[in-house]
Structures are given as structure tokens and as C-alpha cells.
Amino acid sequence: MAEPDYMDDDCDDLIKPKKLVNPVKTSRNHQDVHRELLMNQKRGLAPQDKPELQKVLEKRKRDQAVRQQMEEEEAHRKQSDLEVELQKRQQRLEQMELQQQRDEEEQENAPEFIKMKGNLRRTRQEAGPQEAGP
């Protein structure tokens, strides 16, 4: 860039402009605050008080994230009719298996003469229909 004419030292007649003083920067209070902010930045500390707008925006963002997470959990909890029916069938099968296991355990724990009586009944039932047929 070209330098303005008044920067030349040749002309002593002209009044040279002076840089204006910023009253905010020259105030002692501003310098102290600026120094503190620089030190906190070097240490990695953020200013303690956030602007109100930033607080509100962060709160909205947190609330939205929580709401979205709850909706996802609710979507996982909801089951279709097919899933409900499959779950009922599985429960019924498990109950039937448990009942069979209980019956087997009862038969194993039963005395010998009760087992023999059951075997005799089965053989009679099997032999009965065959005799009636020929």
C-alpha cells in the first residue's frame, strides 16, 4: 500500500494526526480483567460465568439429547404383535419343558412298585388294541 503524504518528514508545516487513545483499554479495571483472562486461558480454565444465551442453548441441547435417548429406549421396548406372540409361545414351551422335567423327576423318585405298575398299564394299553383287531 502507498503511504499517505503526511507520513513524510519533509513537511513540518502540516499537523500530523495522533493515534486516538481508547479509554476502555487505558482503564486499570480493563487491564486487570484482560490479564486475568489471559492467565486463565494459559492455565486452561474457562471463564466461570457463561452468557445467559449460551446457558439456555446448552440446556436445550442437553434436554433434546435426553428426550431422544428416551424415545430410542421406548422404541426398543415397544414390540410388534409378532414379537409378542413369539414370546408367548416361547414361554409356553419353557413351561411345558419344566413340567416334563418335574414329571421325570417325580418318576425317578417314586418307589419301584409304582414304576412297575405304570409299565404294566402301558403294556396292557398297547396289547389291548392289538388283541381286539385280529
GROMACS .gro file of C-alpha atoms in nm:
model
  134
    1MET     CA    1   0.000   0.000   0.000
    2ALA     CA    2   0.108   0.351  -0.064
    3GLU     CA    3   0.187   0.561   0.242
    4PRO     CA    4  -0.009   0.882   0.291
    5ASP     CA    5   0.158   1.215   0.219
    6TYR     CA    6   0.150   1.330   0.579
    7MET     CA    7   0.387   1.049   0.681
    8ASP     CA    8   0.673   1.218   0.505
    9ASP     CA    9   0.908   1.402   0.739
   10ASP     CA   10   0.962   1.674   0.478
   11CYS     CA   11   0.663   1.883   0.572
   12ASP     CA   12   0.688   2.037   0.914
   13ASP     CA   13   0.401   2.276   0.839
   14LEU     CA   14   0.131   2.010   0.848
   15ILE     CA   15  -0.029   1.886   1.162
   16LYS     CA   16   0.031   1.517   1.195
   17PRO     CA   17  -0.261   1.307   1.325
   18LYS     CA   18  -0.211   1.134   1.655
   19LYS     CA   19  -0.342   0.791   1.734
   20LEU     CA   20  -0.656   0.820   1.940
   21VAL     CA   21  -0.646   0.678   2.291
   22ASN     CA   22  -0.905   0.414   2.370
   23PRO     CA   23  -1.039   0.498   2.716
   24VAL     CA   24  -1.152   0.140   2.780
   25LYS     CA   25  -0.808  -0.006   2.716
   26THR     CA   26  -0.634   0.253   2.928
   27SER     CA   27  -0.857   0.190   3.230
   28ARG     CA   28  -0.696  -0.008   3.511
   29ASN     CA   29  -1.002  -0.228   3.558
   30HIS     CA   30  -0.998  -0.338   3.194
   31GLN     CA   31  -0.628  -0.419   3.209
   32ASP     CA   32  -0.676  -0.633   3.522
   33VAL     CA   33  -0.963  -0.826   3.367
   34HIS     CA   34  -0.769  -0.878   3.046
   35ARG     CA   35  -0.463  -1.000   3.237
   36GLU     CA   36  -0.678  -1.244   3.438
   37LEU     CA   37  -0.842  -1.379   3.123
   38LEU     CA   38  -0.503  -1.435   2.961
   39MET     CA   39  -0.372  -1.619   3.269
   40ASN     CA   40  -0.684  -1.837   3.284
   41GLN     CA   41  -0.650  -1.916   2.915
   42LYS     CA   42  -0.287  -2.022   2.964
   43ARG     CA   43  -0.389  -2.249   3.253
   44GLY     CA   44  -0.676  -2.393   3.051
   45LEU     CA   45  -0.950  -2.254   3.272
   46ALA     CA   46  -1.264  -2.121   3.112
   47PRO     CA   47  -1.443  -1.816   3.244
   48GLN     CA   48  -1.681  -1.913   3.523
   49ASP     CA   49  -1.984  -1.718   3.410
   50LYS     CA   50  -2.124  -1.809   3.072
   51PRO     CA   51  -2.355  -1.576   2.889
   52GLU     CA   52  -2.722  -1.645   2.952
   53LEU     CA   53  -2.789  -1.728   2.588
   54GLN     CA   54  -2.513  -1.989   2.587
   55LYS     CA   55  -2.652  -2.146   2.906
   56VAL     CA   56  -3.000  -2.168   2.757
   57LEU     CA   57  -2.871  -2.320   2.433
   58GLU     CA   58  -2.667  -2.580   2.621
   59LYS     CA   59  -2.967  -2.668   2.837
   60ARG     CA   60  -3.187  -2.711   2.530
   61LYS     CA   61  -2.925  -2.929   2.368
   62ARG     CA   62  -2.898  -3.149   2.680
   63ASP     CA   63  -3.277  -3.177   2.708
   64GLN     CA   64  -3.305  -3.268   2.342
   65ALA     CA   65  -3.039  -3.539   2.380
   66VAL     CA   66  -3.217  -3.682   2.685
   67ARG     CA   67  -3.552  -3.680   2.503
   68GLN     CA   68  -3.400  -3.851   2.200
   69GLN     CA   69  -3.240  -4.117   2.419
   70MET     CA   70  -3.571  -4.183   2.597
   71GLU     CA   71  -3.752  -4.213   2.263
   72GLU     CA   72  -3.495  -4.466   2.141
   73GLU     CA   73  -3.535  -4.673   2.459
   74GLU     CA   74  -3.913  -4.657   2.424
   75ALA     CA   75  -3.889  -4.770   2.062
   76HIS     CA   76  -3.682  -5.070   2.172
   77ARG     CA   77  -3.935  -5.151   2.444
   78LYS     CA   78  -4.233  -5.148   2.208
   79GLN     CA   79  -4.280  -5.485   2.045
   80SER     CA   80  -4.477  -5.576   1.741
   81ASP     CA   81  -4.765  -5.823   1.756
   82LEU     CA   82  -4.547  -6.092   1.603
   83GLU     CA   83  -4.279  -6.046   1.869
   84VAL     CA   84  -4.540  -6.062   2.146
   85GLU     CA   85  -4.689  -6.382   2.003
   86LEU     CA   86  -4.345  -6.541   1.965
   87GLN     CA   87  -4.262  -6.451   2.322
   88LYS     CA   88  -4.586  -6.614   2.447
   89ARG     CA   89  -4.508  -6.932   2.253
   90GLN     CA   90  -4.158  -6.944   2.393
   91GLN     CA   91  -4.293  -6.906   2.747
   92ARG     CA   92  -4.543  -7.188   2.687
   93LEU     CA   93  -4.267  -7.415   2.554
   94GLU     CA   94  -4.048  -7.338   2.854
   95GLN     CA   95  -4.336  -7.417   3.090
   96MET     CA   96  -4.401  -7.746   2.912
   97GLU     CA   97  -4.032  -7.841   2.937
   98LEU     CA   98  -4.030  -7.758   3.307
   99GLN     CA   99  -4.342  -7.969   3.361
  100GLN     CA  100  -4.183  -8.264   3.176
  101GLN     CA  101  -3.869  -8.232   3.387
  102ARG     CA  102  -4.078  -8.229   3.705
  103ASP     CA  103  -4.270  -8.537   3.591
  104GLU     CA  104  -3.947  -8.721   3.511
  105GLU     CA  105  -3.801  -8.628   3.850
  106GLU     CA  106  -4.116  -8.749   4.025
  107GLN     CA  107  -4.099  -9.079   3.838
  108GLU     CA  108  -3.732  -9.122   3.926
  109ASN     CA  109  -3.800  -9.051   4.292
  110ALA     CA  110  -4.107  -9.280   4.302
  111PRO     CA  111  -4.074  -9.626   4.463
  112GLU     CA  112  -4.002  -9.927   4.242
  113PHE     CA  113  -4.350 -10.081   4.266
  114ILE     CA  114  -4.515  -9.762   4.131
  115LYS     CA  115  -4.280  -9.766   3.832
  116MET     CA  116  -4.366 -10.131   3.762
  117LYS     CA  117  -4.738 -10.056   3.790
  118GLY     CA  118  -4.700  -9.779   3.528
  119ASN     CA  119  -4.509 -10.014   3.299
  120LEU     CA  120  -4.781 -10.277   3.333
  121ARG     CA  121  -5.051 -10.025   3.246
  122ARG     CA  122  -4.862  -9.921   2.935
  123THR     CA  123  -4.812 -10.278   2.820
  124ARG     CA  124  -5.182 -10.355   2.877
  125GLN     CA  125  -5.288 -10.049   2.679
  126GLU     CA  126  -5.052 -10.143   2.395
  127ALA     CA  127  -5.161 -10.506   2.397
  128GLY     CA  128  -5.533 -10.426   2.427
  129PRO     CA  129  -5.589 -10.266   2.085
  130GLN     CA  130  -5.384 -10.534   1.911
  131GLU     CA  131  -5.593 -10.820   2.057
  132ALA     CA  132  -5.919 -10.655   1.955
  133GLY     CA  133  -5.802 -10.618   1.595
  134PRO     CA  134  -5.735 -10.987   1.482
   0.00000   0.00000   0.00000
